[in-house]
Amino acid sequence: MFIAVSATAALAACQSRNAGPTIQTSAPRAPGVPAQPLALASAEDGNLASMYAAIPNDRFPIPAVPLSEINPGFYRRQVEYTGAEPAGTIVIDPSRRYLYLVQGNGRAMRYGVGVGREGFGWSGQALINSKQEWPDWYPPKEMIERQPELKKVAVKLQSGIGVPGGPRNPLGARAMYLYQNGKDTLFRIHGTNEPHTIGTRVSSGCIRLINQDVIDLYSRVPIGTKVVVLNGAGFVPIANVLPTPEPKRRRSRS
């Protein structure tokens, strides 16, 4: 079962220690990112400009990622993976701010993420029950009461008061909805229009990715994908970074 470390997490909604690899770099850190070893450079680095380039032809234009604002250790990369989970599983390690899509044969695609701030952490297992492109966001009424500034961007939508999908929506370009035993957990894996928050504890429990990364992940995982969220003691062993081969109404936390 999902475990919220604070009872207040039940009323929240998505908003704006383990050791890593031992190779250090001198790359800058985004504000709020704890000091930690960064990943090895890989052949994929030469494709960063195209990997995080603007996407003008999506439903809403997506700007290029300002790479100088993101710790390079959180760029999307293929890594060696020695966990026990089968291929196709998503494994999230909040303590290290990484999401892994297990690919089998000792490999995984790794994405940097933003996670729940203190008091809004969670762990457990769930399934992706639904996927949405540029989803509307319906914040719980408790959140609107706590943050009245939301009334400035929330409007009347088909299913209630919410924020329509688009550049001002905190769910970003894509969202995957997590269910347990057929019930909505209110937790999501989603994009963000604030890429500088990747690698930080900023949300109310949801897992956020750079829009370009969440589009990539969204294209790789079907409905029914198993999601494992590690607790504070969790550890996903990895080794060297590998080059990447070419390649209804929903209230939520964010």
mmCIF file of N, CA and C in Angstrom, residues 139-201:
data_model
loop_
_atom_site.group_PDB
_atom_site.id
_atom_site.type_symbol
_atom_site.label_atom_id
_atom_site.label_comp_id
_atom_site.label_asym_id
_atom_site.label_seq_id
_atom_site.Cartn_x
_atom_site.Cartn_y
_atom_site.Cartn_z
ATOM 1 N N PRO A 139 -7.591 20.425 -8.866
ATOM 2 C CA PRO A 139 -7.032 20.375 -7.506
ATOM 3 C C PRO A 139 -8.132 20.134 -6.488
ATOM 4 N N PRO A 140 -7.850 19.344 -5.453
ATOM 5 C CA PRO A 140 -8.837 19.145 -4.389
ATOM 6 C C PRO A 140 -9.222 20.479 -3.749
ATOM 7 N N LYS A 141 -10.433 20.562 -3.264
ATOM 8 C CA LYS A 141 -10.909 21.819 -2.687
ATOM 9 C C LYS A 141 -10.054 22.244 -1.503
ATOM 10 N N GLU A 142 -9.495 21.259 -0.762
ATOM 11 C CA GLU A 142 -8.647 21.608 0.375
ATOM 12 C C GLU A 142 -7.416 22.380 -0.078
ATOM 13 N N MET A 143 -6.923 22.028 -1.267
ATOM 14 C CA MET A 143 -5.754 22.721 -1.756
ATOM 15 C C MET A 143 -6.098 24.139 -2.185
ATOM 16 N N ILE A 144 -7.244 24.304 -2.809
ATOM 17 C CA ILE A 144 -7.669 25.645 -3.211
ATOM 18 C C ILE A 144 -7.867 26.527 -1.980
ATOM 19 N N GLU A 145 -8.352 25.917 -0.891
ATOM 20 C CA GLU A 145 -8.528 26.683 0.347
ATOM 21 C C GLU A 145 -7.174 27.093 0.922
ATOM 22 N N ARG A 146 -6.169 26.206 0.816
ATOM 23 C CA ARG A 146 -4.846 26.521 1.337
ATOM 24 C C ARG A 146 -4.116 27.524 0.459
ATOM 25 N N GLN A 147 -4.394 27.466 -0.843
ATOM 26 C CA GLN A 147 -3.677 28.307 -1.789
ATOM 27 C C GLN A 147 -4.681 29.079 -2.639
ATOM 28 N N PRO A 148 -5.255 30.132 -2.097
ATOM 29 C CA PRO A 148 -6.300 30.880 -2.817
ATOM 30 C C PRO A 148 -5.833 31.475 -4.131
ATOM 31 N N GLU A 149 -4.511 31.583 -4.341
ATOM 32 C CA GLU A 149 -4.030 32.113 -5.619
ATOM 33 C C GLU A 149 -4.415 31.208 -6.791
ATOM 34 N N LEU A 150 -4.746 29.942 -6.485
ATOM 35 C CA LEU A 150 -5.165 29.032 -7.542
ATOM 36 C C LEU A 150 -6.466 29.487 -8.200
ATOM 37 N N LYS A 151 -7.261 30.260 -7.469
ATOM 38 C CA LYS A 151 -8.520 30.737 -8.032
ATOM 39 C C LYS A 151 -8.287 31.639 -9.240
ATOM 40 N N LYS A 152 -7.080 32.198 -9.349
ATOM 41 C CA LYS A 152 -6.786 33.087 -10.469
ATOM 42 C C LYS A 152 -6.606 32.323 -11.778
ATOM 43 N N VAL A 153 -6.233 31.045 -11.689
ATOM 44 C CA VAL A 153 -5.997 30.260 -12.908
ATOM 45 C C VAL A 153 -7.032 29.153 -13.110
ATOM 46 N N ALA A 154 -7.784 28.823 -12.048
ATOM 47 C CA ALA A 154 -8.799 27.779 -12.161
ATOM 48 C C ALA A 154 -10.066 28.349 -12.794
ATOM 49 N N VAL A 155 -10.686 27.544 -13.637
ATOM 50 C CA VAL A 155 -11.912 27.952 -14.325
ATOM 51 C C VAL A 155 -12.910 26.812 -14.276
ATOM 52 N N LYS A 156 -14.119 27.089 -14.690
ATOM 53 C CA LYS A 156 -15.147 26.068 -14.756
ATOM 54 C C LYS A 156 -14.898 25.183 -15.969
ATOM 55 N N LEU A 157 -14.637 23.910 -15.733
ATOM 56 C CA LEU A 157 -14.442 22.940 -16.792
ATOM 57 C C LEU A 157 -15.603 21.947 -16.799
ATOM 58 N N GLN A 158 -15.582 21.032 -17.722
ATOM 59 C CA GLN A 158 -16.678 20.080 -17.855
ATOM 60 C C GLN A 158 -16.922 19.286 -16.579
ATOM 61 N N SER A 159 -15.835 18.970 -15.869
ATOM 62 C CA SER A 159 -15.965 18.129 -14.675
ATOM 63 C C SER A 159 -15.807 18.896 -13.378
ATOM 64 N N GLY A 160 -15.803 20.210 -13.432
ATOM 65 C CA GLY A 160 -15.689 21.000 -12.213
ATOM 66 C C GLY A 160 -14.692 22.128 -12.358
ATOM 67 N N ILE A 161 -14.271 22.678 -11.222
ATOM 68 C CA ILE A 161 -13.300 23.769 -11.214
ATOM 69 C C ILE A 161 -11.901 23.182 -11.356
ATOM 70 N N GLY A 162 -11.174 23.678 -12.345
ATOM 71 C CA GLY A 162 -9.837 23.158 -12.562
ATOM 72 C C GLY A 162 -9.028 24.049 -13.472
ATOM 73 N N VAL A 163 -7.849 23.569 -13.813
ATOM 74 C CA VAL A 163 -6.935 24.284 -14.709
ATOM 75 C C VAL A 163 -6.876 23.494 -16.014
ATOM 76 N N PRO A 164 -7.246 24.097 -17.136
ATOM 77 C CA PRO A 164 -7.219 23.353 -18.397
ATOM 78 C C PRO A 164 -5.802 22.979 -18.800
ATOM 79 N N GLY A 165 -5.688 21.903 -19.561
ATOM 80 C CA GLY A 165 -4.386 21.486 -20.056
ATOM 81 C C GLY A 165 -3.718 22.585 -20.845
ATOM 82 N N GLY A 166 -2.406 22.728 -20.663
ATOM 83 C CA GLY A 166 -1.682 23.769 -21.370
ATOM 84 C C GLY A 166 -0.451 24.207 -20.622
ATOM 85 N N PRO A 167 0.224 25.224 -21.115
ATOM 86 C CA PRO A 167 1.488 25.669 -20.520
ATOM 87 C C PRO A 167 1.381 26.131 -19.077
ATOM 88 N N ARG A 168 0.180 26.514 -18.609
ATOM 89 C CA ARG A 168 0.034 26.974 -17.225
ATOM 90 C C ARG A 168 -0.407 25.853 -16.292
ATOM 91 N N ASN A 169 -0.561 24.657 -16.818
ATOM 92 C CA ASN A 169 -1.052 23.533 -16.022
ATOM 93 C C ASN A 169 0.120 22.812 -15.364
ATOM 94 N N PRO A 170 0.081 22.591 -14.050
ATOM 95 C CA PRO A 170 1.221 21.963 -13.370
ATOM 96 C C PRO A 170 1.460 20.508 -13.740
ATOM 97 N N LEU A 171 0.510 19.865 -14.441
ATOM 98 C CA LEU A 171 0.728 18.480 -14.860
ATOM 99 C C LEU A 171 1.539 18.379 -16.142
ATOM 100 N N GLY A 172 1.794 19.510 -16.784
ATOM 101 C CA GLY A 172 2.647 19.499 -17.958
ATOM 102 C C GLY A 172 2.027 18.796 -19.152
ATOM 103 N N ALA A 173 2.909 18.247 -20.001
ATOM 104 C CA ALA A 173 2.490 17.737 -21.309
ATOM 105 C C ALA A 173 1.841 16.359 -21.268
ATOM 106 N N ARG A 174 2.132 15.564 -20.265
ATOM 107 C CA ARG A 174 1.582 14.218 -20.179
ATOM 108 C C ARG A 174 1.390 13.856 -18.706
ATOM 109 N N ALA A 175 0.453 12.943 -18.454
ATOM 110 C CA ALA A 175 0.257 12.442 -17.091
ATOM 111 C C ALA A 175 -0.121 10.978 -17.147
ATOM 112 N N MET A 176 0.384 10.216 -16.193
ATOM 113 C CA MET A 176 0.044 8.811 -16.010
ATOM 114 C C MET A 176 -0.525 8.662 -14.609
ATOM 115 N N TYR A 177 -1.705 8.044 -14.514
ATOM 116 C CA TYR A 177 -2.503 8.031 -13.290
ATOM 117 C C TYR A 177 -2.340 6.700 -12.575
ATOM 118 N N LEU A 178 -1.985 6.762 -11.290
ATOM 119 C CA LEU A 178 -1.650 5.572 -10.520
ATOM 120 C C LEU A 178 -2.830 5.093 -9.684
ATOM 121 N N TYR A 179 -3.131 3.812 -9.818
ATOM 122 C CA TYR A 179 -4.260 3.184 -9.121
ATOM 123 C C TYR A 179 -3.773 1.995 -8.302
ATOM 124 N N GLN A 180 -4.480 1.741 -7.203
ATOM 125 C CA GLN A 180 -4.277 0.545 -6.394
ATOM 126 C C GLN A 180 -5.621 -0.128 -6.204
ATOM 127 N N ASN A 181 -5.660 -1.422 -6.480
ATOM 128 C CA ASN A 181 -6.897 -2.184 -6.290
ATOM 129 C C ASN A 181 -8.079 -1.515 -6.982
ATOM 130 N N GLY A 182 -7.818 -0.946 -8.149
ATOM 131 C CA GLY A 182 -8.867 -0.322 -8.925
ATOM 132 C C GLY A 182 -9.275 1.060 -8.457
ATOM 133 N N LYS A 183 -8.592 1.611 -7.463
ATOM 134 C CA LYS A 183 -8.944 2.929 -6.931
ATOM 135 C C LYS A 183 -7.845 3.944 -7.215
ATOM 136 N N ASP A 184 -8.262 5.143 -7.543
ATOM 137 C CA ASP A 184 -7.332 6.225 -7.838
ATOM 138 C C ASP A 184 -6.591 6.629 -6.569
ATOM 139 N N THR A 185 -5.251 6.602 -6.634
ATOM 140 C CA THR A 185 -4.460 7.023 -5.472
ATOM 141 C C THR A 185 -4.344 8.542 -5.374
ATOM 142 N N LEU A 186 -4.704 9.248 -6.450
ATOM 143 C CA LEU A 186 -4.512 10.698 -6.611
ATOM 144 C C LEU A 186 -3.060 11.073 -6.882
ATOM 145 N N PHE A 187 -2.180 10.077 -6.950
ATOM 146 C CA PHE A 187 -0.789 10.348 -7.296
ATOM 147 C C PHE A 187 -0.580 10.148 -8.789
ATOM 148 N N ARG A 188 0.311 10.944 -9.371
ATOM 149 C CA ARG A 188 0.567 10.933 -10.801
ATOM 150 C C ARG A 188 2.068 10.925 -11.094
ATOM 151 N N ILE A 189 2.396 10.408 -12.257
ATOM 152 C CA ILE A 189 3.685 10.679 -12.887
ATOM 153 C C ILE A 189 3.366 11.651 -14.008
ATOM 154 N N HIS A 190 3.956 12.825 -14.004
ATOM 155 C CA HIS A 190 3.532 13.843 -14.963
ATOM 156 C C HIS A 190 4.689 14.751 -15.359
ATOM 157 N N GLY A 191 4.424 15.587 -16.340
ATOM 158 C CA GLY A 191 5.416 16.551 -16.786
ATOM 159 C C GLY A 191 5.414 17.790 -15.918
ATOM 160 N N THR A 192 6.222 18.745 -16.294
ATOM 161 C CA THR A 192 6.239 20.018 -15.577
ATOM 162 C C THR A 192 6.669 21.117 -16.526
ATOM 163 N N ASN A 193 6.092 22.273 -16.343
ATOM 164 C CA ASN A 193 6.504 23.461 -17.090
ATOM 165 C C ASN A 193 7.555 24.257 -16.320
ATOM 166 N N GLU A 194 8.091 23.649 -15.261
ATOM 167 C CA GLU A 194 9.148 24.257 -14.442
ATOM 168 C C GLU A 194 10.336 23.295 -14.378
ATOM 169 N N PRO A 195 11.066 23.129 -15.462
ATOM 170 C CA PRO A 195 12.137 22.122 -15.483
ATOM 171 C C PRO A 195 13.220 22.353 -14.433
ATOM 172 N N HIS A 196 13.360 23.593 -13.953
ATOM 173 C CA HIS A 196 14.384 23.855 -12.932
ATOM 174 C C HIS A 196 14.076 23.148 -11.613
ATOM 175 N N THR A 197 12.852 22.625 -11.438
ATOM 176 C CA THR A 197 12.505 21.935 -10.193
ATOM 177 C C THR A 197 12.905 20.463 -10.197
ATOM 178 N N ILE A 198 13.415 19.957 -11.326
ATOM 179 C CA ILE A 198 13.833 18.561 -11.376
ATOM 180 C C ILE A 198 15.026 18.363 -10.442
ATOM 181 N N GLY A 199 14.967 17.302 -9.664
ATOM 182 C CA GLY A 199 16.012 17.031 -8.679
ATOM 183 C C GLY A 199 15.725 17.619 -7.317
ATOM 184 N N THR A 200 14.552 18.235 -7.140
ATOM 185 C CA THR A 200 14.215 18.853 -5.860
ATOM 186 C C THR A 200 13.008 18.175 -5.229
ATOM 187 N N ARG A 201 12.786 18.492 -3.967
ATOM 188 C CA ARG A 201 11.558 18.093 -3.268
ATOM 189 C C ARG A 201 10.619 19.287 -3.333
#
